[in-house]
PDB file of C-alpha atoms in Angstrom:
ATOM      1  CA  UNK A   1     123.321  74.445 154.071  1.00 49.00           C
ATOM      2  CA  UNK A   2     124.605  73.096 150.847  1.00 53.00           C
ATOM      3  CA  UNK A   3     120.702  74.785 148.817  1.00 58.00           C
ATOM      4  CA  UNK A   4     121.700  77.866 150.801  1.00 56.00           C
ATOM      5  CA  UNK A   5     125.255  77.737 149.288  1.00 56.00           C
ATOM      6  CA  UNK A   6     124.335  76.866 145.995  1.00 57.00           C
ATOM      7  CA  UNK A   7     121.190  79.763 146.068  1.00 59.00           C
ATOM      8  CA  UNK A   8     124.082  82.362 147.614  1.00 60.00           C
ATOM      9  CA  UNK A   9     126.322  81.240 144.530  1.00 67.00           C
ATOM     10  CA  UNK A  10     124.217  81.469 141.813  1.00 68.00           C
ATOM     11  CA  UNK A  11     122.422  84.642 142.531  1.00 70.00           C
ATOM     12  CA  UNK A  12     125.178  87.147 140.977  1.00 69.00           C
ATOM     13  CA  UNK A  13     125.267  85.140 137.922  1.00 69.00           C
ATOM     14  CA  UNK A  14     120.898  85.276 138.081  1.00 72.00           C
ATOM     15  CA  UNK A  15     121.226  88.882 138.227  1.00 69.00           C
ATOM     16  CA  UNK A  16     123.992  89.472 135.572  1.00 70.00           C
ATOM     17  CA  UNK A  17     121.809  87.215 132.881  1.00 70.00           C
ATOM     18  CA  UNK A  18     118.934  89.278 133.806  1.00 71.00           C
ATOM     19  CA  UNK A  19     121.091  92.590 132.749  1.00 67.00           C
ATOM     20  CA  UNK A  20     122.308  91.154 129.566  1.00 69.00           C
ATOM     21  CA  UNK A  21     118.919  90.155 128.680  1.00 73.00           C
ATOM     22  CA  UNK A  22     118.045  93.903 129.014  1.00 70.00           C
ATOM     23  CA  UNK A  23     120.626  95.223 127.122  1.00 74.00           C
ATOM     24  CA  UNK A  24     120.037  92.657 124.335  1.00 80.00           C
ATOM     25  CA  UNK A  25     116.668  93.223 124.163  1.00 79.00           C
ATOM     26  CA  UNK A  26     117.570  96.979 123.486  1.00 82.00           C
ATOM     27  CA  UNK A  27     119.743  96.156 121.055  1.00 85.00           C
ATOM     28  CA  UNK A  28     117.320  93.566 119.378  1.00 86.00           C
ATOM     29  CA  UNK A  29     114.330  96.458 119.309  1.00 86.00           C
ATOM     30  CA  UNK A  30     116.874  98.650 117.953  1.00 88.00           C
ATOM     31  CA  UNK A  31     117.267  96.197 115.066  1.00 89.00           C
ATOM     32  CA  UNK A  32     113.554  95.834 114.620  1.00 90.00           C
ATOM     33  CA  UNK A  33     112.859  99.054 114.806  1.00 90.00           C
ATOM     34  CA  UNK A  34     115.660 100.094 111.874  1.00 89.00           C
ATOM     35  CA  UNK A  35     114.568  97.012 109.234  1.00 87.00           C
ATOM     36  CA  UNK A  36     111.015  98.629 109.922  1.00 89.00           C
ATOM     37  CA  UNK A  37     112.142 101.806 108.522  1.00 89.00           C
ATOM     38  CA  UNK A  38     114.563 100.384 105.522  1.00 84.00           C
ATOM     39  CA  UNK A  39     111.239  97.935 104.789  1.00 84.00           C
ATOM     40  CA  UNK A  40     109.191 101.742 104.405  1.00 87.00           C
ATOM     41  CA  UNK A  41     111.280 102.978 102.190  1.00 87.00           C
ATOM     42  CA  UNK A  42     111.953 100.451 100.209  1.00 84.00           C
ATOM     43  CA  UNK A  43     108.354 100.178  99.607  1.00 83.00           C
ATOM     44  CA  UNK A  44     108.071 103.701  98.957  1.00 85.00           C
ATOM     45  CA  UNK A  45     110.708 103.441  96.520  1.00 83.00           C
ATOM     46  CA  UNK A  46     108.820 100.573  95.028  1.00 82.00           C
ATOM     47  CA  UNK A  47     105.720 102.071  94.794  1.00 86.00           C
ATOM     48  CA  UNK A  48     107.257 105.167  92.929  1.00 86.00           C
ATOM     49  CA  UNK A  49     108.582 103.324  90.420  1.00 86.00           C
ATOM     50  CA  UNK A  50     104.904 101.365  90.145  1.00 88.00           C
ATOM     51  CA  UNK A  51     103.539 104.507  89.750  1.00 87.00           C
ATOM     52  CA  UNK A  52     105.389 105.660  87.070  1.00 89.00           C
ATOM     53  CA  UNK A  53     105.425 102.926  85.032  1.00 90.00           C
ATOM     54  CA  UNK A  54     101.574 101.897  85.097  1.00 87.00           C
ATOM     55  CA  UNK A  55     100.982 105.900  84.287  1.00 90.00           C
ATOM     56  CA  UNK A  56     103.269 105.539  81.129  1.00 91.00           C
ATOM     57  CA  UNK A  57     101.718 102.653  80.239  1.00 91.00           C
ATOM     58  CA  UNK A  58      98.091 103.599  80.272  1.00 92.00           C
ATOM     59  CA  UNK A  59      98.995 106.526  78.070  1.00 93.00           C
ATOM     60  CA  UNK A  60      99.930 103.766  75.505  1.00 93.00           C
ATOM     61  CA  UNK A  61      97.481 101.440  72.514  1.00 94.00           C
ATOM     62  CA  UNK A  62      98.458  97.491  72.549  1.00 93.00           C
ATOM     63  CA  UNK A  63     100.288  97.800  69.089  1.00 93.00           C
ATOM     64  CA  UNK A  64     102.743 100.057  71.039  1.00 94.00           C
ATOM     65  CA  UNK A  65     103.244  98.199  73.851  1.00 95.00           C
ATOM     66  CA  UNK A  66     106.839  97.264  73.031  1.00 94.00           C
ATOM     67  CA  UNK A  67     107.945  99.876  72.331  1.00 95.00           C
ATOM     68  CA  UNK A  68     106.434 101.667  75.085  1.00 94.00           C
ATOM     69  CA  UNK A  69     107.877  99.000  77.620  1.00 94.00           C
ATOM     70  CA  UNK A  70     111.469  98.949  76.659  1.00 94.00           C
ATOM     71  CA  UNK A  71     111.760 102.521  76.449  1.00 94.00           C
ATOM     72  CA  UNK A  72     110.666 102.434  80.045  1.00 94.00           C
ATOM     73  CA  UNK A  73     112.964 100.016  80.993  1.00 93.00           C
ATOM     74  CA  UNK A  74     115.480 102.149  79.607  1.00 93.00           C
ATOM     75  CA  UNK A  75     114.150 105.047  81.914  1.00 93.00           C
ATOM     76  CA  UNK A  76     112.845 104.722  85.054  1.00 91.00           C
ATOM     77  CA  UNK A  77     115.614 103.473  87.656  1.00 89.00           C
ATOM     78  CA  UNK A  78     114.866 101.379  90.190  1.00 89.00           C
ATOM     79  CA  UNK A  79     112.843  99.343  87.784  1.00 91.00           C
ATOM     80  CA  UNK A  80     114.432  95.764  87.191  1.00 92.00           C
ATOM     81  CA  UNK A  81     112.228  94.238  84.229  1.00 94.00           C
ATOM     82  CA  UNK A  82     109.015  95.113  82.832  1.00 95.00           C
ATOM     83  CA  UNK A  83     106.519  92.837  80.741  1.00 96.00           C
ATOM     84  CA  UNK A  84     102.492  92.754  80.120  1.00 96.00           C
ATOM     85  CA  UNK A  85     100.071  90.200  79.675  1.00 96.00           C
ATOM     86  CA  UNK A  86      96.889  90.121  78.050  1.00 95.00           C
ATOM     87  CA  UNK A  87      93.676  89.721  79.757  1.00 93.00           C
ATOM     88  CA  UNK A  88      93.913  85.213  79.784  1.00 95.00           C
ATOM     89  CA  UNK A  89      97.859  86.126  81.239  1.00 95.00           C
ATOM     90  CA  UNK A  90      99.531  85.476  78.195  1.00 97.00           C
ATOM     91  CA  UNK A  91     102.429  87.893  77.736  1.00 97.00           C
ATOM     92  CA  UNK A  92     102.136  90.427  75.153  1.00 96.00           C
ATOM     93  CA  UNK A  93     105.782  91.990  75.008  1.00 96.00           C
ATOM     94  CA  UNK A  94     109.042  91.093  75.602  1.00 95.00           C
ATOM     95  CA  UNK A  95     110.277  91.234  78.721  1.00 95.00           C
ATOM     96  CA  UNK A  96     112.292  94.405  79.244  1.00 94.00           C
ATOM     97  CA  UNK A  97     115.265  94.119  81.525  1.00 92.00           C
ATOM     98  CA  UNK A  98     116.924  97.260  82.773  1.00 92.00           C
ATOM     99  CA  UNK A  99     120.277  98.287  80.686  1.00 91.00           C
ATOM    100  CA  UNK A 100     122.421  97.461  83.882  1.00 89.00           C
ATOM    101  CA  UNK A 101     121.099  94.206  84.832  1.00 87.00           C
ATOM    102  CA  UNK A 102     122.634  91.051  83.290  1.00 83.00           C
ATOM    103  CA  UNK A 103     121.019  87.789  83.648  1.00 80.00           C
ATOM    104  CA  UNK A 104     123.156  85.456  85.852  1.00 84.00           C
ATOM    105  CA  UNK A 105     123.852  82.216  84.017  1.00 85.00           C
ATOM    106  CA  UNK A 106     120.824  79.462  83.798  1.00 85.00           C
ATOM    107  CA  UNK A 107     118.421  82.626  84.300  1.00 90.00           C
ATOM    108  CA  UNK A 108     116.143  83.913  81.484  1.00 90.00           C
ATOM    109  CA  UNK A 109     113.902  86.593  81.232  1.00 92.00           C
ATOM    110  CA  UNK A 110     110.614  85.040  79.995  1.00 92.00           C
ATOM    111  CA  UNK A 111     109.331  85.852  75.938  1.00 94.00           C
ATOM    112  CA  UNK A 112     106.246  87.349  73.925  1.00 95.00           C
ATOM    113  CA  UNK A 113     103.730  84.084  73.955  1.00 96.00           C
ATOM    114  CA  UNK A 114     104.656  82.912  77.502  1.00 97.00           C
ATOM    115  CA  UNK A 115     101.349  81.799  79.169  1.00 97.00           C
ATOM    116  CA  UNK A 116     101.566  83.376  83.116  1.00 96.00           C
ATOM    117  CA  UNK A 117      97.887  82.930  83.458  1.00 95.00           C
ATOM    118  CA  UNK A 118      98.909  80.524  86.503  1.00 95.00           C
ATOM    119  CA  UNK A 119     101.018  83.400  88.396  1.00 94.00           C
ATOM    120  CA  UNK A 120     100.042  84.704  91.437  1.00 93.00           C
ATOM    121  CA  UNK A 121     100.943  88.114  89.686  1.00 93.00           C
ATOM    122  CA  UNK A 122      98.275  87.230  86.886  1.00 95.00           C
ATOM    123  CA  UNK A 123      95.686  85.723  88.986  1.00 93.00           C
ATOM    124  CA  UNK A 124      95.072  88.257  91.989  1.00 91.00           C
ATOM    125  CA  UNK A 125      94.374  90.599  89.189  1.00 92.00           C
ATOM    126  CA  UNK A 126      93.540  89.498  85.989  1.00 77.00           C
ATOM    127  CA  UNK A 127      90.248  89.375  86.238  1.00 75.00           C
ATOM    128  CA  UNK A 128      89.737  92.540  89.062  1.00 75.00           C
ATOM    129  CA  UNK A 129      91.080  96.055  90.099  1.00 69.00           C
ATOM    130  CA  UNK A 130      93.594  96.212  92.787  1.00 83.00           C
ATOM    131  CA  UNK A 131      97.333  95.905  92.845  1.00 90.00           C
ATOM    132  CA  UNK A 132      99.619  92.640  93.754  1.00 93.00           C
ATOM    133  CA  UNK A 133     102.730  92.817  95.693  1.00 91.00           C
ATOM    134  CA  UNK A 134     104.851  89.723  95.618  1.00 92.00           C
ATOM    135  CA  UNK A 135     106.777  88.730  98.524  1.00 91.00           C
ATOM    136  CA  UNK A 136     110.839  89.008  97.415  1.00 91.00           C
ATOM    137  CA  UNK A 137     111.978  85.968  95.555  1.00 92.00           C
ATOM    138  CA  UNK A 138     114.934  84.870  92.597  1.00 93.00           C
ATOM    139  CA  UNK A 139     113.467  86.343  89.508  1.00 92.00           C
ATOM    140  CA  UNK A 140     113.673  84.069  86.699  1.00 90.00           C
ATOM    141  CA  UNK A 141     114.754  86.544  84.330  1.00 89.00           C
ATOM    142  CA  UNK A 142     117.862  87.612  86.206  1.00 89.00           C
ATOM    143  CA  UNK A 143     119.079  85.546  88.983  1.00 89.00           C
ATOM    144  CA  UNK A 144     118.585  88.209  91.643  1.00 90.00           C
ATOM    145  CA  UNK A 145     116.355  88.716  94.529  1.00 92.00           C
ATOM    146  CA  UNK A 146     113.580  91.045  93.709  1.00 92.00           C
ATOM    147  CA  UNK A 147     109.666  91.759  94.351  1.00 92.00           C
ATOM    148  CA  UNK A 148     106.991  91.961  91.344  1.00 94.00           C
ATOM    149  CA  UNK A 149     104.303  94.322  91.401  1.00 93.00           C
ATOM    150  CA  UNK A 150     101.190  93.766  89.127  1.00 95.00           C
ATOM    151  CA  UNK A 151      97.981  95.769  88.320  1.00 93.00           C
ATOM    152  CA  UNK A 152      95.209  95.303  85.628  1.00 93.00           C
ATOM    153  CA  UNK A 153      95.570  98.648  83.373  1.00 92.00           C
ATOM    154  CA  UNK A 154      93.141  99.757  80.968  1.00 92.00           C
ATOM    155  CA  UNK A 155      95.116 101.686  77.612  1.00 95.00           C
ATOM    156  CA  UNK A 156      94.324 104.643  75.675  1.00 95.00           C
ATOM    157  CA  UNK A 157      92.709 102.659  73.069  1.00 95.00           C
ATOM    158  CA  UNK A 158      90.277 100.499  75.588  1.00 94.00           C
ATOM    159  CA  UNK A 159      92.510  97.395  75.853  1.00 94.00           C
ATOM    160  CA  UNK A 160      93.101  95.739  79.538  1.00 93.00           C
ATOM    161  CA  UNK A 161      95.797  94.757  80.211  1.00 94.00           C
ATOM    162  CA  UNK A 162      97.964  93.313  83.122  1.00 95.00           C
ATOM    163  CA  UNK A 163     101.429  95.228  83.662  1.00 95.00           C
ATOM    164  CA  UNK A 164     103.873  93.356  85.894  1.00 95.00           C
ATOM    165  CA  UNK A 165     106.718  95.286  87.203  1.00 94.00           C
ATOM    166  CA  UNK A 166     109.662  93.748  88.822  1.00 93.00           C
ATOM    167  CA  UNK A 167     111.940  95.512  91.311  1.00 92.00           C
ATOM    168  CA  UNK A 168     115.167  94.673  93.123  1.00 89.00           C
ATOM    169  CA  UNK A 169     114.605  93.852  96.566  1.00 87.00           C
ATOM    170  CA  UNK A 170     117.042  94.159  99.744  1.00 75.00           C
ATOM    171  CA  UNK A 171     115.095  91.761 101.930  1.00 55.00           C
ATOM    172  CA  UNK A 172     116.843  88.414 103.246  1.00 42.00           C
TER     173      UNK A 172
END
């Protein structure tokens, strides 16, 4: 008598979990399903940017290259800092924030003569073809949360290169 009561109890309180549990897991698929589409776009918006930088670039000779970079970090928006390193991943330029970003104190963007050869950025493809797509993390040069892109480029005038793109990133 006293399982029966207990079982006779607890069932409405069975079947109202059971509903919430539905309802939540709408509401969590919902949420999946909308961070899936803001993740898309964001790399679309990423890759854009990538795009129009490396083409800039490769329309450039290595004597340029400063030039060339901060007038593209002047330019393109969406792009947070730009810099390029030779072909052992030591960095040829500057690096070129964009006008409206501000490094947050104790951050510094890296300088002309910094050895990255170590990077991930550097590494996957120094030596290769192929692109690199970081997963988001505090820049460095800034202070904020952003993603770097990389890709080996070849310049006008024959010399390879390694352009590294960094972009701000919504992810957290």
């Amino acid at each position: 008598p006293l399982i029966g009561a207990y079982a006779h109890e607890t069932r409405p309180a069975i079947a109202a979990a059971e509903l919430g549990t539905v309802s939540l897991r709408a509401e969590l698929r919902k949420h999946a399903e909308s961070e899936v589409v803001r993740r898309r776009s964001e790399r679309a918006a990423h890759e854009r940017v990538f795009v129009t930088v490396m083409s800039r670039v490769a329309q450039s000779r290595a004597p340029d290259l400063d030039t060339i970079a901060s007038e593209i970090a002047r330019d393109v928006a969406g792009l947070e800092a730009l810099y390029v390193l030779d072909h052992k991943g030591v960095q040829l330029t500057a690096t070129w924030l964009a006008p409206d970003i501000v490094a947050r104190n104790g951050f510094a963007p890296t300088q002309r003569g910094a050895d990255l050869g170590l990077k991930d950025y550097f590494l996957e493809v120094g030596h290769g073809t192929g692109a690199y797509v970081s997963r988001p993390y505090v820049s460095m040069a800034s202070g904020r949360l952003s993603v770097t892109h990389s890709r080996r480029v070849r310049l006008c005038d024959g010399t390879n290169v390694v352009v590294c793109c960094d972009v701000p990133s919504a992810a957290l």
